[in-house]
Short mmCIF file of the N, C-alpha and C atoms (twelve columns), coordinates in Angstrom:
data_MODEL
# 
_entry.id   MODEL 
# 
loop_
_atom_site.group_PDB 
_atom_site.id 
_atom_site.type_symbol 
_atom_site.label_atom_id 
_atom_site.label_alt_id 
_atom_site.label_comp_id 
_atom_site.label_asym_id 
_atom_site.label_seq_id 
_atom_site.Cartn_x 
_atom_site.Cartn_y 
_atom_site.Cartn_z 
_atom_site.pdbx_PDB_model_num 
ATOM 1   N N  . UNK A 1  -15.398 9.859  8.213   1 
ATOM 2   C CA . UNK A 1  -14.795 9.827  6.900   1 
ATOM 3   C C  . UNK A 1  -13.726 10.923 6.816   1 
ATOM 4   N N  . UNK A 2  -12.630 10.449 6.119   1 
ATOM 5   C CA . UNK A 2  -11.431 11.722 6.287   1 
ATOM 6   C C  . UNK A 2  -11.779 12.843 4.970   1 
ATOM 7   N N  . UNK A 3  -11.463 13.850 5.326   1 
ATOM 8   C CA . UNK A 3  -11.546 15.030 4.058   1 
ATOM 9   C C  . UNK A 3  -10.136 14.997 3.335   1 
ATOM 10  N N  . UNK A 4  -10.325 14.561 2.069   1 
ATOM 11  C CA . UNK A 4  -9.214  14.212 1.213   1 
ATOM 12  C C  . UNK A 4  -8.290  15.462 0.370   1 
ATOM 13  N N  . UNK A 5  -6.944  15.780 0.624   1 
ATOM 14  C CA . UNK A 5  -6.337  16.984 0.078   1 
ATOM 15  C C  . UNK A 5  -5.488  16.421 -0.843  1 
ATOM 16  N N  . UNK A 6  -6.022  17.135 -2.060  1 
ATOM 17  C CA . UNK A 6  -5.386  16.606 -3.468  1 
ATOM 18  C C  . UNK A 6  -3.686  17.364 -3.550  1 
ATOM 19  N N  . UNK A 7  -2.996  16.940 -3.781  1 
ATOM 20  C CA . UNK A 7  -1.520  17.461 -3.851  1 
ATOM 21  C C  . UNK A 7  -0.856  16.947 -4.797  1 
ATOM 22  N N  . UNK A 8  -0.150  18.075 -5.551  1 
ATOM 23  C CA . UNK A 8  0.839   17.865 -7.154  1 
ATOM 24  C C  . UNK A 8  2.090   16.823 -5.858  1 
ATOM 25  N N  . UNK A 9  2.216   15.663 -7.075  1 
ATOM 26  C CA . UNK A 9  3.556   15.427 -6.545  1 
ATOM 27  C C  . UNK A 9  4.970   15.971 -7.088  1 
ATOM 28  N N  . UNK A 10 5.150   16.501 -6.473  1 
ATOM 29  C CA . UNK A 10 6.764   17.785 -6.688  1 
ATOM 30  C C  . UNK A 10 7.497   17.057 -5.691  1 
ATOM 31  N N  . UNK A 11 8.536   16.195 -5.765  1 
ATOM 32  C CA . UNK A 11 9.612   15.908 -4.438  1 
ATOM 33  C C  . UNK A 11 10.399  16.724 -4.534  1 
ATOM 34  N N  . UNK A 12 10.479  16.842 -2.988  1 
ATOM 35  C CA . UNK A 12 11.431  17.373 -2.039  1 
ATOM 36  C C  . UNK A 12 11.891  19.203 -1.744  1 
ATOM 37  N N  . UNK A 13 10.279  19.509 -2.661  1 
ATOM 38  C CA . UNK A 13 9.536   20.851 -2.329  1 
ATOM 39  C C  . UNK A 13 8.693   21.524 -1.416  1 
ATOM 40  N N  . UNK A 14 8.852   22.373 -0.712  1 
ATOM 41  C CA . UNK A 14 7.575   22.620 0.198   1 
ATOM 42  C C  . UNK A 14 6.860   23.690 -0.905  1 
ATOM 43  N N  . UNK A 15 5.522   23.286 -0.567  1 
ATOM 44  C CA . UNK A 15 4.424   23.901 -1.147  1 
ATOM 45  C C  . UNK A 15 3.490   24.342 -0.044  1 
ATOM 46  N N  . UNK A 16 2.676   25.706 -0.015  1 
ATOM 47  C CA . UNK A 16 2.196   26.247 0.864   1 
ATOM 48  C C  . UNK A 16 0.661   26.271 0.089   1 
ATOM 49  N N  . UNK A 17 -0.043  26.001 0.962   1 
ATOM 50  C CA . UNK A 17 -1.374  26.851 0.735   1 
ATOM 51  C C  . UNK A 17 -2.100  27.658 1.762   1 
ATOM 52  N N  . UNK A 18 -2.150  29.217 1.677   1 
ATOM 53  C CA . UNK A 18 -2.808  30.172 2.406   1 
ATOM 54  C C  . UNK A 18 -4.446  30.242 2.360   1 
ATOM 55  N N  . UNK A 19 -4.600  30.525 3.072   1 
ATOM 56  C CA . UNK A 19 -5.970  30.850 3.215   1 
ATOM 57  C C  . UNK A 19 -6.298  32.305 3.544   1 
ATOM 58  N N  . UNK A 20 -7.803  32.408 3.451   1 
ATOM 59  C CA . UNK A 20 -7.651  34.442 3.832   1 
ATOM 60  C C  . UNK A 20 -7.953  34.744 5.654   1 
ATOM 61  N N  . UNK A 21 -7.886  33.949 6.181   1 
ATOM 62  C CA . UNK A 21 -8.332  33.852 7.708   1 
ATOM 63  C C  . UNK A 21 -6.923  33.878 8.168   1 
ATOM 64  N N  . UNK A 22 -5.318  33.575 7.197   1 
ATOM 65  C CA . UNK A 22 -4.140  33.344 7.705   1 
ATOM 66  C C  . UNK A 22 -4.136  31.443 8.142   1 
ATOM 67  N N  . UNK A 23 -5.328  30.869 7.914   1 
ATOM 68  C CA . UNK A 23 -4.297  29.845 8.459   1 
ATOM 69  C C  . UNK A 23 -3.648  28.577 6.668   1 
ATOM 70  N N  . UNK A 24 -3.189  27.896 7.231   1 
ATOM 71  C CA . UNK A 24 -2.098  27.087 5.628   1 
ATOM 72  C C  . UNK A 24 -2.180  25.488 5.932   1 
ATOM 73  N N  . UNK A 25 -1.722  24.925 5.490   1 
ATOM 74  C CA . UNK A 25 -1.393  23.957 5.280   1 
ATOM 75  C C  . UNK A 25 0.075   23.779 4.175   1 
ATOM 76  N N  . UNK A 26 0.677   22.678 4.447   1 
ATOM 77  C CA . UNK A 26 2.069   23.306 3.752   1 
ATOM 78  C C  . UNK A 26 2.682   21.799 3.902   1 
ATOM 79  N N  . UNK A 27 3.025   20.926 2.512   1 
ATOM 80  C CA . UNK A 27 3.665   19.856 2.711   1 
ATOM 81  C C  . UNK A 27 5.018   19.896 1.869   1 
ATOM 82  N N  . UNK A 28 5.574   18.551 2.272   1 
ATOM 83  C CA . UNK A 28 6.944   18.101 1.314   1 
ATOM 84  C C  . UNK A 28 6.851   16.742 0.942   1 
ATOM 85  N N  . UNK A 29 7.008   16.257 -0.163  1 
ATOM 86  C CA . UNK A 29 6.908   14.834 -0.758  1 
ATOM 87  C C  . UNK A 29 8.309   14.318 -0.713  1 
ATOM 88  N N  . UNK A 30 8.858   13.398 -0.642  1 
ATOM 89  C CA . UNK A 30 10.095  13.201 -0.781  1 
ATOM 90  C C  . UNK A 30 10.037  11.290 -0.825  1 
ATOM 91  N N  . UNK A 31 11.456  10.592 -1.756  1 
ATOM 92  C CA . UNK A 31 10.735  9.476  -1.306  1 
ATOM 93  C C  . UNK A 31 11.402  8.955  -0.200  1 
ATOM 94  N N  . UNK A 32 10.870  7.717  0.374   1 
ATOM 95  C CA . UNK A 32 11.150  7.214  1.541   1 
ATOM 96  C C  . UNK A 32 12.978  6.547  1.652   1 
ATOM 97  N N  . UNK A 33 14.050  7.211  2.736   1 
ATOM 98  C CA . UNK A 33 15.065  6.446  2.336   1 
ATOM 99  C C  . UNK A 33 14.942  4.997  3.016   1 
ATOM 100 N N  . UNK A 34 14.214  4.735  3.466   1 
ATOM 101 C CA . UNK A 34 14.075  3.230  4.586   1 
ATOM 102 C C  . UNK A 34 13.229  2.591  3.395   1 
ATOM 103 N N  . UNK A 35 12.353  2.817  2.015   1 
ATOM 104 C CA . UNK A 35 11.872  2.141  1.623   1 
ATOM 105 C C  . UNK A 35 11.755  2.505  -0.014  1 
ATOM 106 N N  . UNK A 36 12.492  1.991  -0.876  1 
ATOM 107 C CA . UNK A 36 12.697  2.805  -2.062  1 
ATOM 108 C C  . UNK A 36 11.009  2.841  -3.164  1 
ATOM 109 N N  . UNK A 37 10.076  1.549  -2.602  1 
ATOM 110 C CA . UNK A 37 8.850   2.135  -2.869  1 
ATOM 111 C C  . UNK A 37 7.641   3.112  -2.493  1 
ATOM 112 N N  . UNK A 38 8.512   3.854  -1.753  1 
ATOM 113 C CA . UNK A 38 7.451   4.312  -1.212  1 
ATOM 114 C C  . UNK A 38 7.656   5.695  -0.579  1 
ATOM 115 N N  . UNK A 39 6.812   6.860  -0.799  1 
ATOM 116 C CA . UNK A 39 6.668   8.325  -0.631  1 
ATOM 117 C C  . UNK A 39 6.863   8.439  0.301   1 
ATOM 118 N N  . UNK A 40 7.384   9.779  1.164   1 
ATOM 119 C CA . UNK A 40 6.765   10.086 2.602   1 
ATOM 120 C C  . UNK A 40 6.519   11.769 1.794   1 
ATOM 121 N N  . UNK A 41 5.830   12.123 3.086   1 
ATOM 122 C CA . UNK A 41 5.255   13.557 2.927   1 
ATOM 123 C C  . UNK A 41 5.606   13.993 4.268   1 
ATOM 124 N N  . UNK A 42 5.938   14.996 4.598   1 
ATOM 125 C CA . UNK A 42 5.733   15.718 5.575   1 
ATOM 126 C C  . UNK A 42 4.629   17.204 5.665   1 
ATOM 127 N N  . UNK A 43 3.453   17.008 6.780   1 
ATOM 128 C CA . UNK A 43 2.665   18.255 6.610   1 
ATOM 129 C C  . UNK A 43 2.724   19.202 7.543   1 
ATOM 130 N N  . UNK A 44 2.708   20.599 7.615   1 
ATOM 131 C CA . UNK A 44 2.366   21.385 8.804   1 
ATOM 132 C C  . UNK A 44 1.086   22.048 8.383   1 
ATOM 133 N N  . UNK A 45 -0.195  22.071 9.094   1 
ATOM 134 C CA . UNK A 45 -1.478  22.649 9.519   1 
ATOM 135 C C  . UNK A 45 -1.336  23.609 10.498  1 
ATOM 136 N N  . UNK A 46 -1.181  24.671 10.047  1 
ATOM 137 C CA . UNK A 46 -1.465  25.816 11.259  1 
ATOM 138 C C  . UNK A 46 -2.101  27.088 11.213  1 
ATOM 139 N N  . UNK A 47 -1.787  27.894 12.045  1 
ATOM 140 C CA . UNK A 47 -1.514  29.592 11.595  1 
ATOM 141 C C  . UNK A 47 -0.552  30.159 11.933  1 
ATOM 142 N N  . UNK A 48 -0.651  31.378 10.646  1 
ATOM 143 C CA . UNK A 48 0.867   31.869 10.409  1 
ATOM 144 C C  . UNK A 48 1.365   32.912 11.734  1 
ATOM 145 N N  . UNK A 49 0.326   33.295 12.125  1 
ATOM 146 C CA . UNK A 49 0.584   34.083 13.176  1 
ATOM 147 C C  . UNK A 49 1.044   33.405 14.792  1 
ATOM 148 N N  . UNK A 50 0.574   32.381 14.694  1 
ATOM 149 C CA . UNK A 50 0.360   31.115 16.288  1 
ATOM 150 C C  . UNK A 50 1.208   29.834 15.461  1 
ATOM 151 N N  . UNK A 51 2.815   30.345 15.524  1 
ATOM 152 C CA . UNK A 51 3.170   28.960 14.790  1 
ATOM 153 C C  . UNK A 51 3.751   27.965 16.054  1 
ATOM 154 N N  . UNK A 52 3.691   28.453 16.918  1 
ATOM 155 C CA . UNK A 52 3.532   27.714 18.377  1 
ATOM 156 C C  . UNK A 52 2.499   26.177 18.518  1 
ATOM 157 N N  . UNK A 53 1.153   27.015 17.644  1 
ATOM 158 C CA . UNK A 53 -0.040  25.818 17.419  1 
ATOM 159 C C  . UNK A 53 0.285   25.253 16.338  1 
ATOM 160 N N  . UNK A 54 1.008   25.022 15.195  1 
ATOM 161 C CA . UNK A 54 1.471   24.169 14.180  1 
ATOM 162 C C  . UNK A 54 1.257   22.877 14.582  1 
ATOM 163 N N  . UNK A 55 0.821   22.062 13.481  1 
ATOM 164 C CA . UNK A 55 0.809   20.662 13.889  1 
ATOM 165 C C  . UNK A 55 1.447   19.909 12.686  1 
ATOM 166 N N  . UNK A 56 2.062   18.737 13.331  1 
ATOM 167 C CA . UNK A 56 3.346   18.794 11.921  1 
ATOM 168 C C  . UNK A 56 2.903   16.812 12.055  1 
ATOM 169 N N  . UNK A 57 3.292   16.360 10.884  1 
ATOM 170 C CA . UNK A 57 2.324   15.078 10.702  1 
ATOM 171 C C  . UNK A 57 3.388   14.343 9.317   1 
ATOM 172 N N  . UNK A 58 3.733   13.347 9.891   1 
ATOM 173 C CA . UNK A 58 4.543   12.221 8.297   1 
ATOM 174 C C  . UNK A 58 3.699   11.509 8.411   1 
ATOM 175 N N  . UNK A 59 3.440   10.903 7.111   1 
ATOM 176 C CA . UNK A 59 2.459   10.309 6.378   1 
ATOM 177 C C  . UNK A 59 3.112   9.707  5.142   1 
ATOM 178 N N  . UNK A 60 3.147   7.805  5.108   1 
ATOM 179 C CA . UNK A 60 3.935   7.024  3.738   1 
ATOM 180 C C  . UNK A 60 2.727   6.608  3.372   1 
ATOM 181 N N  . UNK A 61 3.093   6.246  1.994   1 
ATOM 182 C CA . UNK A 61 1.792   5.788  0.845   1 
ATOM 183 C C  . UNK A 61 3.045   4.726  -0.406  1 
ATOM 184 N N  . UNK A 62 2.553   4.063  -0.717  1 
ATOM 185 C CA . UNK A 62 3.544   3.434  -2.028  1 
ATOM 186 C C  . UNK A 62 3.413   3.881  -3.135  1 
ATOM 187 N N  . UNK A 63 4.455   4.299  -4.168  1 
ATOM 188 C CA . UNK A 63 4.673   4.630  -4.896  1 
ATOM 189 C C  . UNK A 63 3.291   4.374  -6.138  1 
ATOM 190 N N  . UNK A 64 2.810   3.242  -5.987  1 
ATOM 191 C CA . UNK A 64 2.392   2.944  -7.203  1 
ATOM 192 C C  . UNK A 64 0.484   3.027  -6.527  1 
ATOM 193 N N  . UNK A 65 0.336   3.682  -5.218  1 
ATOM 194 C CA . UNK A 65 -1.200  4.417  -4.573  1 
ATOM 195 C C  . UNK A 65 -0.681  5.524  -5.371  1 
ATOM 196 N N  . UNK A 66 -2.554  6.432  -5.084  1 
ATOM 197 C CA . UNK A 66 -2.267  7.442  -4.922  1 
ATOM 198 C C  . UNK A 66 -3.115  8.545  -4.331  1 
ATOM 199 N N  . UNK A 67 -3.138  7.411  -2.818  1 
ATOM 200 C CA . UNK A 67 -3.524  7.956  -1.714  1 
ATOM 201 C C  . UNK A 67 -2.950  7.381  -0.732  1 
ATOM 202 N N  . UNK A 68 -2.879  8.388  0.403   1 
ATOM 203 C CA . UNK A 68 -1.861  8.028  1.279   1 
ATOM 204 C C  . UNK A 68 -2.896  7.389  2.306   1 
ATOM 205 N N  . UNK A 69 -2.348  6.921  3.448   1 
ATOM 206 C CA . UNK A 69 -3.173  6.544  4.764   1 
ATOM 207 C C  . UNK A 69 -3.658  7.706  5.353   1 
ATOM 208 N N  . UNK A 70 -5.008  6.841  6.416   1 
ATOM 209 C CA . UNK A 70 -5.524  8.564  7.133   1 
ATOM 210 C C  . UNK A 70 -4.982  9.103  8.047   1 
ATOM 211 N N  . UNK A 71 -4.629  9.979  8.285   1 
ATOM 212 C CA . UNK A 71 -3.998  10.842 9.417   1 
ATOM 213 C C  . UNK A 71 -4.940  11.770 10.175  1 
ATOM 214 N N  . UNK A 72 -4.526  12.322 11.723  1 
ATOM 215 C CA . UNK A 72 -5.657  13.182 12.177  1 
ATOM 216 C C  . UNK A 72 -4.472  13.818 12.870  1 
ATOM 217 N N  . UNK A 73 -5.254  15.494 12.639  1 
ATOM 218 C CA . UNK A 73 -4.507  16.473 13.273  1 
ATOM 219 C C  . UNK A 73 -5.698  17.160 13.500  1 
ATOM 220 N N  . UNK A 74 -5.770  17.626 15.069  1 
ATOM 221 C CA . UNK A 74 -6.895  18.269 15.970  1 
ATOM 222 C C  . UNK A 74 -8.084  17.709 15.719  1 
ATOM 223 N N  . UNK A 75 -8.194  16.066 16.116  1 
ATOM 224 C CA . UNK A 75 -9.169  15.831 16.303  1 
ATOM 225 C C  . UNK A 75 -10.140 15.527 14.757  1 
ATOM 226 N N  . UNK A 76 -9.603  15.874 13.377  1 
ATOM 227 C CA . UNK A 76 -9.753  15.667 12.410  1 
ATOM 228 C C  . UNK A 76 -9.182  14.880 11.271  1 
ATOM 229 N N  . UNK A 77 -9.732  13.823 10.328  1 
ATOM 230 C CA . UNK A 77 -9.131  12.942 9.670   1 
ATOM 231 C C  . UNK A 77 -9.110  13.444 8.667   1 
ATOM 232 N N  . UNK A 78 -7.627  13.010 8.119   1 
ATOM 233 C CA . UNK A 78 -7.647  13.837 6.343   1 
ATOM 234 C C  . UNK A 78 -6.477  12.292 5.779   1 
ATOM 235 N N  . UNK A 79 -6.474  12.434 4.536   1 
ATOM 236 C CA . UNK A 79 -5.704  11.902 3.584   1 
ATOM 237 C C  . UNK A 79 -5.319  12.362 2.259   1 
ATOM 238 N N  . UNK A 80 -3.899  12.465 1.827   1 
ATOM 239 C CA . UNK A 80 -3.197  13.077 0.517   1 
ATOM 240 C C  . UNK A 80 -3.670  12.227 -0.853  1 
ATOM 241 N N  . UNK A 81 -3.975  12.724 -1.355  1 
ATOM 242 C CA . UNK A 81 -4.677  12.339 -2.816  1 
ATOM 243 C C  . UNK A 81 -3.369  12.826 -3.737  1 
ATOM 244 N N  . UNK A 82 -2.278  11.911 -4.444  1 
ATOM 245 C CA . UNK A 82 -1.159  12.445 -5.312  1 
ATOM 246 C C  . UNK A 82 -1.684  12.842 -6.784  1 
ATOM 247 N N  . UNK A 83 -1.429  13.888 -7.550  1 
ATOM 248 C CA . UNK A 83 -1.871  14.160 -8.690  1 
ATOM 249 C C  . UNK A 83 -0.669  14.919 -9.764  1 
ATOM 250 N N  . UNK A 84 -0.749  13.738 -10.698 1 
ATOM 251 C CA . UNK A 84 0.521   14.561 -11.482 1 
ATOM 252 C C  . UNK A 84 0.445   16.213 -12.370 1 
# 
């Protein structure tokens, strides 16, 4: 089952979230230019110190979801939950 990360939709902002261990997660919403219904996001999962290990991940959902498809970065499944 994927662990679901709730995210304000703000386009064409990066938004960071830190943690106290240093590592983040950090996306951008923007909408799709290949598809005028529909979001993309871009995410990076890493640490701030090892941005070498960054893992960077696009992910589309349609405008009128508001959840995106599942994605896996290291072996782990997650999906964007949009929230106004």
């Amino acid at each position: 089952m994927a662990k679901t990360i709730t995210v304000k939709l703000v386009l064409n902002r990066a938004i960071r979230k830190t943690y106290a261990d240093k590592t983040y997660w950090e996306y951008v919403i923007f909408e799709s230019p290949f598809d005028p219904g529909t979001y993309g996001a871009h995410i990076i999962i890493g640490h701030s110190k090892e941005w070498h290990e960054d893992s960077h991940v696009e992910v589309y959902f349609p405008k009128h979801s508001t959840v995106s498809e599942e994605f896996v970065v290291n072996d782990n499944k997650y999906q964007l939950k949009l929230v106004n």
